[in-house]
Amino acid sequence: MKLEEAIQSNKFRNDVHKASLNILYTAWWLKTVLSRELKEYGLTHEQYNVMRILKGKHPEQMCVRDIASRMIEKNSNVPRIIDRLVTKKLVKSATSEVDRRETVISLTPSGLSLLDNSTSSINQAMDAQVSIGQQEAQVLNQLLEKVRAKE
Amino acid sequence: MKLEEAIQSNKFRNDVHKASLNILYTAWWLKTVLSRELKEYGLTHEQYNVMRILKGKHPEQMCVRDIASRMIEKNSNVPRIIDRLVTKKLVKSATSEVDRRETVISLTPSGLSLLDNSTSSINQAMDAQVSIGQQEAQVLNQLLEKVRAKE
DNA sequence: GCTTATTACGTGTATATACACGTATTTGTT
DNA sequence: AACAAATACGTGTATATACACGTAATAAGC
């Protein structure tokens, strides 16, 4: 669906304004596509994101702050997301022995297994639904980096 | 900041995967930029969005459902966002006389005034921070539409 | 070594998304 | 007209973001 139909408006100040709304709408669309798959596994998008980050260091542990700094949405409240993963026994939490301020987190075997299965679903969904080619994706990446160039 | 730095990872399956994360991260970045401006006016991004939609029909009223269908994030709980705007006397709410199931909403004078001021800020912030040209924005728009082509 | 600053978390509040469900009202069918 | 179906809201719950603040532990300065 075109943006104009999706938000029932074609009143944009200019193409940059339209592109900004398009980015926001596409992100919402993408989250919806991915969340639909994750729901089968009882995971939210954010819980999945935390687990993916943990897998990057697996089988090593990571402290909460390291996880937070890798999140896509930087204001995520990582301690609370971890709480829910601990309840489901998908990750394990312990006080660091090196620095007792730190809480170190690691994937449990069942967390790792759930992550692998859900990642397959996510990847399939992405390949099936995100309908651009690799070369177009490269151009898109360059443009998005440029959008944020002034940060 | 490049995506790799922002999320401290360069493990992408391919460019389409990277582009998906890039869209999500850029949307978060953009919301942050805009919310910083809106905070001066005591508005959230979503409250602003509702007011912008209302302005499209001003001085006519709109029913809740019409507003909801124009939201960027389609699962927004519009009645509750409106509650907060009513509390701040930025919009007025009344039961429709034509169809008593409908609640019709309209901007108050102070709502309209706040909207105009905040829109100036938003537009300035967007022009200052979103650093692509109009022609690049056109290409970006085409690519984003293509990403969602299978919806 | 003692004091101060910093760091890493955890928690509380306001607002939001996502979704299910109940209720009042209107529309459609017969 | 009476009943069934659909519609438009409002509300409740779980989880999330955004942000402020408190506390325990460590680091830094003297």
CSV table of C-alpha atoms (C1' of nucleotides) in Angstrom, one decimal:
chain,number,residue,atom,x,y,z
A,1,MET,CA,0.0,0.0,0.0
A,2,LYS,CA,1.3,3.4,-0.9
A,3,LEU,CA,1.9,5.8,2.0
A,4,GLU,CA,-0.8,8.2,0.8
A,5,GLU,CA,-3.4,5.4,1.1
A,6,ALA,CA,-2.0,4.1,4.4
A,7,ILE,CA,-2.3,7.4,6.2
A,8,GLN,CA,-5.0,8.8,3.9
A,9,SER,CA,-3.2,12.0,3.2
A,10,ASN,CA,-1.1,13.5,0.4
A,11,LYS,CA,-0.3,16.8,2.1
A,12,PHE,CA,3.4,16.7,2.5
A,13,ARG,CA,5.5,19.8,2.7
A,14,ASN,CA,8.1,18.3,0.4
A,15,ASP,CA,9.7,14.9,-0.4
A,16,VAL,CA,11.9,15.0,2.7
A,17,HIS,CA,8.8,15.4,4.9
A,18,LYS,CA,7.2,12.5,3.0
A,19,ALA,CA,10.3,10.4,3.4
A,20,SER,CA,10.3,11.0,7.1
A,21,LEU,CA,6.7,9.8,7.4
A,22,ASN,CA,7.5,6.9,5.1
A,23,ILE,CA,10.3,5.8,7.3
A,24,LEU,CA,8.1,5.8,10.4
A,25,TYR,CA,5.3,4.0,8.6
A,26,THR,CA,7.6,1.4,7.1
A,27,ALA,CA,9.2,0.7,10.5
A,28,TRP,CA,5.7,0.2,12.0
A,29,TRP,CA,4.9,-2.2,9.1
A,30,LEU,CA,8.1,-4.1,9.6
A,31,LYS,CA,7.6,-4.5,13.3
A,32,THR,CA,4.1,-5.8,12.6
A,33,VAL,CA,5.4,-8.4,10.1
A,34,LEU,CA,8.1,-9.6,12.5
A,35,SER,CA,5.9,-9.5,15.7
A,36,ARG,CA,3.4,-11.7,13.9
A,37,GLU,CA,6.0,-14.4,13.5
A,38,LEU,CA,7.4,-14.0,17.0
A,39,LYS,CA,4.0,-14.4,18.6
A,40,GLU,CA,4.1,-18.1,17.8
A,41,TYR,CA,7.1,-18.3,20.1
A,42,GLY,CA,5.6,-16.2,22.8
A,43,LEU,CA,8.2,-13.5,22.2
A,44,THR,CA,7.9,-9.8,21.7
A,45,HIS,CA,10.1,-8.0,19.2
A,46,GLU,CA,12.2,-6.5,22.0
A,47,GLN,CA,12.6,-9.7,23.9
A,48,TYR,CA,13.8,-11.3,20.7
A,49,ASN,CA,16.2,-8.4,20.2
A,50,VAL,CA,17.8,-8.9,23.6
A,51,MET,CA,18.2,-12.7,23.0
A,52,ARG,CA,19.8,-12.0,19.6
A,53,ILE,CA,22.3,-9.7,21.3
A,54,LEU,CA,23.1,-12.3,23.9
A,55,LYS,CA,23.6,-14.9,21.2
A,56,GLY,CA,26.4,-12.7,19.7
A,57,LYS,CA,28.5,-13.4,22.7
A,58,HIS,CA,27.2,-16.8,23.6
A,59,PRO,CA,28.2,-18.8,25.6
A,60,GLU,CA,29.8,-15.9,27.3
A,61,GLN,CA,27.7,-13.7,29.6
A,62,MET,CA,26.9,-10.0,29.0
A,63,CYS,CA,26.1,-7.3,31.5
A,64,VAL,CA,22.9,-5.3,31.3
A,65,ARG,CA,24.6,-2.2,30.2
A,66,ASP,CA,26.3,-3.9,27.2
A,67,ILE,CA,23.0,-5.3,26.1
A,68,ALA,CA,21.3,-1.9,26.4
A,69,SER,CA,24.0,-0.2,24.3
A,70,ARG,CA,23.3,-2.6,21.4
A,71,MET,CA,19.5,-2.2,21.4
A,72,ILE,CA,18.0,-0.6,18.3
A,73,GLU,CA,15.7,1.5,20.5
A,74,LYS,CA,18.2,3.1,22.9
A,75,ASN,CA,15.7,3.9,25.6
A,76,SER,CA,14.6,0.3,26.1
A,77,ASN,CA,14.3,-0.6,29.7
A,78,VAL,CA,16.5,-3.6,29.5
A,79,PRO,CA,16.3,-4.8,33.2
A,80,ARG,CA,12.5,-5.2,32.8
A,81,ILE,CA,12.7,-7.0,29.4
A,82,ILE,CA,15.2,-9.4,31.1
A,83,ASP,CA,12.8,-9.9,34.0
A,84,ARG,CA,10.3,-11.4,31.6
A,85,LEU,CA,12.9,-13.6,29.9
A,86,VAL,CA,14.1,-14.9,33.3
A,87,THR,CA,10.5,-15.7,34.2
A,88,LYS,CA,10.3,-17.8,31.0
A,89,LYS,CA,13.7,-19.4,31.8
A,90,LEU,CA,15.1,-18.3,28.5
A,91,VAL,CA,18.0,-16.4,30.1
A,92,LYS,CA,19.8,-16.7,33.4
A,93,SER,CA,20.8,-13.7,35.5
A,94,ALA,CA,23.5,-13.5,38.2
A,95,THR,CA,25.5,-10.9,40.0
A,96,SER,CA,29.0,-10.5,38.5
A,97,GLU,CA,31.8,-11.6,40.7
A,98,VAL,CA,34.3,-9.2,39.2
A,99,ASP,CA,32.1,-6.1,39.7
A,100,ARG,CA,29.3,-6.7,42.1
A,101,ARG,CA,27.3,-3.7,40.6
A,102,GLU,CA,26.9,-5.6,37.4
A,103,THR,CA,24.3,-8.2,36.6
A,104,VAL,CA,25.4,-10.7,34.0
A,105,ILE,CA,23.0,-12.4,31.7
A,106,SER,CA,23.3,-15.5,29.5
A,107,LEU,CA,21.1,-17.6,27.3
A,108,THR,CA,19.8,-20.9,28.8
A,109,PRO,CA,19.8,-24.0,26.5
A,110,SER,CA,16.0,-23.6,26.0
A,111,GLY,CA,16.5,-19.9,25.3
A,112,LEU,CA,19.1,-20.7,22.7
A,113,SER,CA,16.9,-23.3,21.1
A,114,LEU,CA,13.8,-21.0,21.0
A,115,LEU,CA,16.0,-18.3,19.5
A,116,ASP,CA,17.2,-20.6,16.7
A,117,ASN,CA,13.7,-21.6,15.8
A,118,SER,CA,12.3,-18.2,15.9
A,119,THR,CA,15.2,-16.8,13.9
A,120,SER,CA,14.4,-19.2,11.1
A,121,SER,CA,10.8,-17.9,11.1
A,122,ILE,CA,11.9,-14.3,11.2
A,123,ASN,CA,14.3,-14.8,8.3
A,124,GLN,CA,11.7,-16.6,6.2
A,125,ALA,CA,9.1,-13.9,6.9
A,126,MET,CA,11.6,-11.2,6.1
A,127,ASP,CA,12.7,-12.8,2.8
A,128,ALA,CA,9.0,-13.3,1.9
A,129,GLN,CA,7.7,-9.9,2.8
A,130,VAL,CA,10.5,-7.4,2.3
A,131,SER,CA,10.4,-7.2,-1.4
A,132,ILE,CA,13.5,-5.4,-2.5
A,133,GLY,CA,16.7,-6.9,-4.0
A,134,GLN,CA,20.2,-6.8,-2.4
A,135,GLN,CA,21.4,-4.0,-4.7
A,136,GLU,CA,18.4,-1.8,-3.9
A,137,ALA,CA,18.9,-2.6,-0.2
A,138,GLN,CA,22.5,-1.2,-0.5
A,139,VAL,CA,21.1,2.0,-2.0
A,140,LEU,CA,18.5,2.2,0.8
A,141,ASN,CA,21.2,1.7,3.4
A,142,GLN,CA,23.2,4.5,2.0
A,143,LEU,CA,20.2,6.8,2.0
A,144,LEU,CA,19.2,6.0,5.5
A,145,GLU,CA,22.8,6.6,6.8
A,146,LYS,CA,22.7,9.9,5.0
A,147,VAL,CA,19.3,10.8,6.6
A,148,ARG,CA,21.0,10.4,10.0
A,149,ALA,CA,24.3,12.0,9.0
A,150,LYS,CA,23.9,15.0,11.3
A,151,GLU,CA,23.5,13.0,14.5
B,1,MET,CA,26.5,7.4,13.3
B,2,LYS,CA,26.6,4.4,11.1
B,3,LEU,CA,24.3,1.5,11.9
B,4,GLU,CA,27.2,-0.8,12.8
B,5,GLU,CA,28.3,1.6,15.5
B,6,ALA,CA,24.9,2.4,16.7
B,7,ILE,CA,24.0,-1.2,17.4
B,8,GLN,CA,27.6,-2.4,17.8
B,9,SER,CA,27.2,-5.2,15.3
B,10,ASN,CA,28.1,-5.9,11.7
B,11,LYS,CA,26.7,-9.4,11.6
B,12,PHE,CA,23.9,-9.0,9.0
B,13,ARG,CA,22.6,-11.9,6.9
B,14,ASN,CA,22.6,-9.7,3.8
B,15,ASP,CA,21.9,-6.2,2.7
B,16,VAL,CA,18.1,-6.6,3.0
B,17,HIS,CA,18.5,-7.7,6.6
B,18,LYS,CA,20.7,-4.8,7.3
B,19,ALA,CA,18.3,-2.4,5.6
B,20,SER,CA,15.5,-3.7,7.8
B,21,LEU,CA,17.4,-3.0,10.9
B,22,ASN,CA,18.4,0.4,9.4
B,23,ILE,CA,14.8,1.3,8.9
B,24,LEU,CA,13.9,0.4,12.5
B,25,TYR,CA,16.9,2.3,13.8
B,26,THR,CA,16.3,5.4,11.7
B,27,ALA,CA,12.7,5.5,12.7
B,28,TRP,CA,13.7,5.4,16.4
B,29,TRP,CA,16.3,8.2,15.7
B,30,LEU,CA,13.6,10.3,13.9
B,31,LYS,CA,11.1,9.9,16.7
B,32,THR,CA,13.7,11.0,19.1
B,33,VAL,CA,14.6,14.1,17.1
B,34,LEU,CA,10.9,15.1,16.8
B,35,SER,CA,10.0,14.2,20.4
B,36,ARG,CA,12.7,16.5,21.7
B,37,GLU,CA,11.0,19.4,19.9
B,38,LEU,CA,7.5,18.4,21.0
B,39,LYS,CA,8.6,18.2,24.6
B,40,GLU,CA,8.8,22.0,24.8
B,41,TYR,CA,5.1,22.1,24.0
B,42,GLY,CA,4.2,19.3,26.4
B,43,LEU,CA,3.1,17.0,23.6
B,44,THR,CA,4.1,13.4,22.7
B,45,HIS,CA,4.7,12.4,19.1
B,46,GLU,CA,1.4,10.5,19.0
B,47,GLN,CA,-0.7,13.4,20.5
B,48,TYR,CA,0.9,15.7,17.9
B,49,ASN,CA,0.0,13.2,15.2
B,50,VAL,CA,-3.7,13.2,16.3
B,51,MET,CA,-3.8,17.0,16.3
B,52,ARG,CA,-2.2,17.1,12.8
B,53,ILE,CA,-4.9,14.8,11.5
B,54,LEU,CA,-7.6,16.9,13.1
B,55,LYS,CA,-6.2,20.0,11.5
B,56,GLY,CA,-6.6,18.4,8.1
B,57,LYS,CA,-10.4,18.7,8.5
B,58,HIS,CA,-10.4,21.8,10.7
B,59,PRO,CA,-12.8,23.5,11.5
B,60,GLU,CA,-14.9,20.4,10.9
B,61,GLN,CA,-15.0,17.5,13.4
B,62,MET,CA,-13.7,14.0,12.9
B,63,CYS,CA,-14.9,10.8,14.6
B,64,VAL,CA,-12.5,8.6,16.5
B,65,ARG,CA,-12.5,5.9,13.8
B,66,ASP,CA,-11.5,8.4,11.0
B,67,ILE,CA,-8.6,9.6,13.1
B,68,ALA,CA,-7.5,6.1,13.9
B,69,SER,CA,-7.4,5.1,10.2
B,70,ARG,CA,-5.0,8.0,9.5
B,71,MET,CA,-2.5,7.2,12.2
B,72,ILE,CA,0.9,6.1,11.2
B,73,GLU,CA,0.9,3.4,13.8
B,74,LYS,CA,-2.3,1.6,13.1
B,75,ASN,CA,-2.7,0.0,16.6
B,76,SER,CA,-2.7,3.3,18.4
B,77,ASN,CA,-5.3,3.5,21.1
B,78,VAL,CA,-6.9,6.7,19.8
B,79,PRO,CA,-9.6,7.1,22.5
B,80,ARG,CA,-6.9,7.3,25.2
B,81,ILE,CA,-4.7,9.7,23.3
B,82,ILE,CA,-7.7,11.9,22.9
B,83,ASP,CA,-8.4,11.7,26.6
B,84,ARG,CA,-5.1,13.3,27.3
B,85,LEU,CA,-5.7,16.0,24.7
B,86,VAL,CA,-9.1,16.7,26.2
B,87,THR,CA,-7.6,17.0,29.7
B,88,LYS,CA,-5.2,19.7,28.3
B,89,LYS,CA,-8.2,21.4,26.6
B,90,LEU,CA,-6.5,21.1,23.2
B,91,VAL,CA,-9.4,19.2,21.6
B,92,LYS,CA,-13.1,19.0,22.3
B,93,SER,CA,-15.1,15.8,22.3
B,94,ALA,CA,-18.8,15.3,21.9
B,95,THR,CA,-21.3,12.6,21.0
B,96,SER,CA,-22.3,12.8,17.4
B,97,GLU,CA,-25.9,13.8,16.8
B,98,VAL,CA,-26.1,12.0,13.5
B,99,ASP,CA,-24.9,8.7,14.8
B,100,ARG,CA,-24.9,8.5,18.6
B,101,ARG,CA,-22.3,5.7,18.6
B,102,GLU,CA,-19.7,8.1,17.2
B,103,THR,CA,-17.6,10.5,19.3
B,104,VAL,CA,-16.7,13.6,17.3
B,105,ILE,CA,-13.5,15.5,18.0
B,106,SER,CA,-12.3,18.9,17.1
B,107,LEU,CA,-9.4,21.2,17.8
B,108,THR,CA,-10.0,24.0,20.3
B,109,PRO,CA,-8.5,27.5,19.5
B,110,SER,CA,-5.7,26.8,22.0
B,111,GLY,CA,-5.1,23.4,20.4
B,112,LEU,CA,-4.9,25.0,17.0
B,113,SER,CA,-2.5,27.6,18.2
B,114,LEU,CA,-0.2,25.1,20.0
B,115,LEU,CA,-0.3,23.0,16.9
B,116,ASP,CA,0.8,25.8,14.7
B,117,ASN,CA,3.7,26.7,17.0
B,118,SER,CA,4.9,23.2,17.4
B,119,THR,CA,4.6,22.5,13.7
B,120,SER,CA,7.1,25.3,13.1
B,121,SER,CA,9.5,23.7,15.5
B,122,ILE,CA,9.1,20.3,14.0
B,123,ASN,CA,9.6,21.6,10.5
B,124,GLN,CA,12.7,23.4,11.5
B,125,ALA,CA,14.1,20.4,13.3
B,126,MET,CA,13.4,18.2,10.4
B,127,ASP,CA,15.0,20.5,7.9
B,128,ALA,CA,18.1,20.9,10.2
B,129,GLN,CA,18.5,17.3,11.1
B,130,VAL,CA,17.3,15.1,8.2
B,131,SER,CA,20.2,15.6,5.9
B,132,ILE,CA,19.1,14.4,2.5
B,133,GLY,CA,18.1,16.4,-0.5
B,134,GLN,CA,14.7,16.4,-2.2
B,135,GLN,CA,15.8,14.2,-5.1
B,136,GLU,CA,17.4,11.6,-2.7
B,137,ALA,CA,14.2,11.7,-0.7
B,138,GLN,CA,12.3,10.8,-3.9
B,139,VAL,CA,14.5,7.7,-4.4
B,140,LEU,CA,14.1,6.8,-0.7
B,141,ASN,CA,10.4,7.0,-1.0
B,142,GLN,CA,10.4,4.7,-4.0
B,143,LEU,CA,12.6,2.2,-2.2
B,144,LEU,CA,10.4,2.2,1.0
B,145,GLU,CA,7.3,1.7,-1.1
B,146,LYS,CA,8.9,-1.2,-2.7
B,147,VAL,CA,9.9,-2.7,0.6
B,148,ARG,CA,6.3,-2.8,1.6
B,149,ALA,CA,5.0,-3.8,-1.9
B,150,LYS,CA,3.8,-7.2,-0.7
B,151,GLU,CA,1.5,-5.9,2.0
C,1,DG,C1',42.4,5.5,54.1
C,2,DC,C1',38.5,8.7,53.6
C,3,DT,C1',35.6,11.3,51.0
C,4,DT,C1',33.5,12.2,46.7
C,5,DA,C1',32.2,11.1,42.2
C,6,DT,C1',30.8,7.8,39.0
C,7,DT,C1',28.8,3.6,37.5
C,8,DA,C1',25.3,-0.1,37.0
C,9,DC,C1',21.1,-1.4,38.3
C,10,DG,C1',16.5,-1.5,39.9
C,11,DT,C1',12.1,0.8,40.4
C,12,DG,C1',8.3,4.1,39.9
C,13,DT,C1',5.3,7.0,36.9
C,14,DA,C1',3.3,8.7,32.6
C,15,DT,C1',2.2,7.5,28.2
C,16,DA,C1',2.2,4.4,24.4
C,17,DT,C1',1.3,-0.1,21.6
C,18,DA,C1',-1.2,-4.4,21.0
C,19,DC,C1',-5.1,-6.9,21.7
C,20,DA,C1',-9.3,-8.8,23.8
C,21,DC,C1',-13.8,-7.8,25.2
C,22,DG,C1',-18.1,-5.4,26.7
C,23,DT,C1',-21.8,-2.1,25.6
C,24,DA,C1',-24.6,1.1,23.2
C,25,DT,C1',-26.3,2.2,18.9
C,26,DT,C1',-27.4,1.6,14.2
C,27,DT,C1',-28.2,-1.3,10.1
C,28,DG,C1',-30.0,-5.2,7.8
C,29,DT,C1',-33.3,-9.1,7.4
C,30,DT,C1',-37.5,-11.1,7.7
D,1,DA,C1',-41.8,-4.3,14.3
D,2,DA,C1',-38.6,-7.7,16.1
D,3,DC,C1',-34.3,-9.9,16.0
D,4,DA,C1',-29.6,-10.5,14.3
D,5,DA,C1',-25.5,-8.6,12.7
D,6,DA,C1',-22.4,-5.0,12.4
D,7,DT,C1',-20.3,-0.8,14.0
D,8,DA,C1',-18.0,2.7,17.1
D,9,DC,C1',-16.4,3.3,21.3
D,10,DG,C1',-14.5,2.6,25.9
D,11,DT,C1',-11.9,-0.1,29.0
D,12,DG,C1',-8.8,-3.6,31.0
D,13,DT,C1',-4.3,-6.1,30.8
D,14,DA,C1',0.4,-7.1,29.4
D,15,DT,C1',4.3,-5.2,27.6
D,16,DA,C1',6.9,-1.4,25.9
D,17,DT,C1',9.3,3.4,25.8
D,18,DA,C1',10.9,7.6,28.1
D,19,DC,C1',12.6,9.4,31.9
D,20,DA,C1',13.6,10.5,36.9
D,21,DC,C1',15.5,8.9,41.0
D,22,DG,C1',17.4,5.9,44.6
D,23,DT,C1',20.9,2.5,46.1
D,24,DA,C1',24.8,-0.3,46.2
D,25,DA,C1',29.4,-0.9,44.6
D,26,DT,C1',33.5,0.8,42.5
D,27,DA,C1',36.8,4.3,41.1
D,28,DA,C1',39.2,8.6,41.7
D,29,DG,C1',41.3,12.4,44.3
D,30,DC,C1',43.5,13.9,48.1
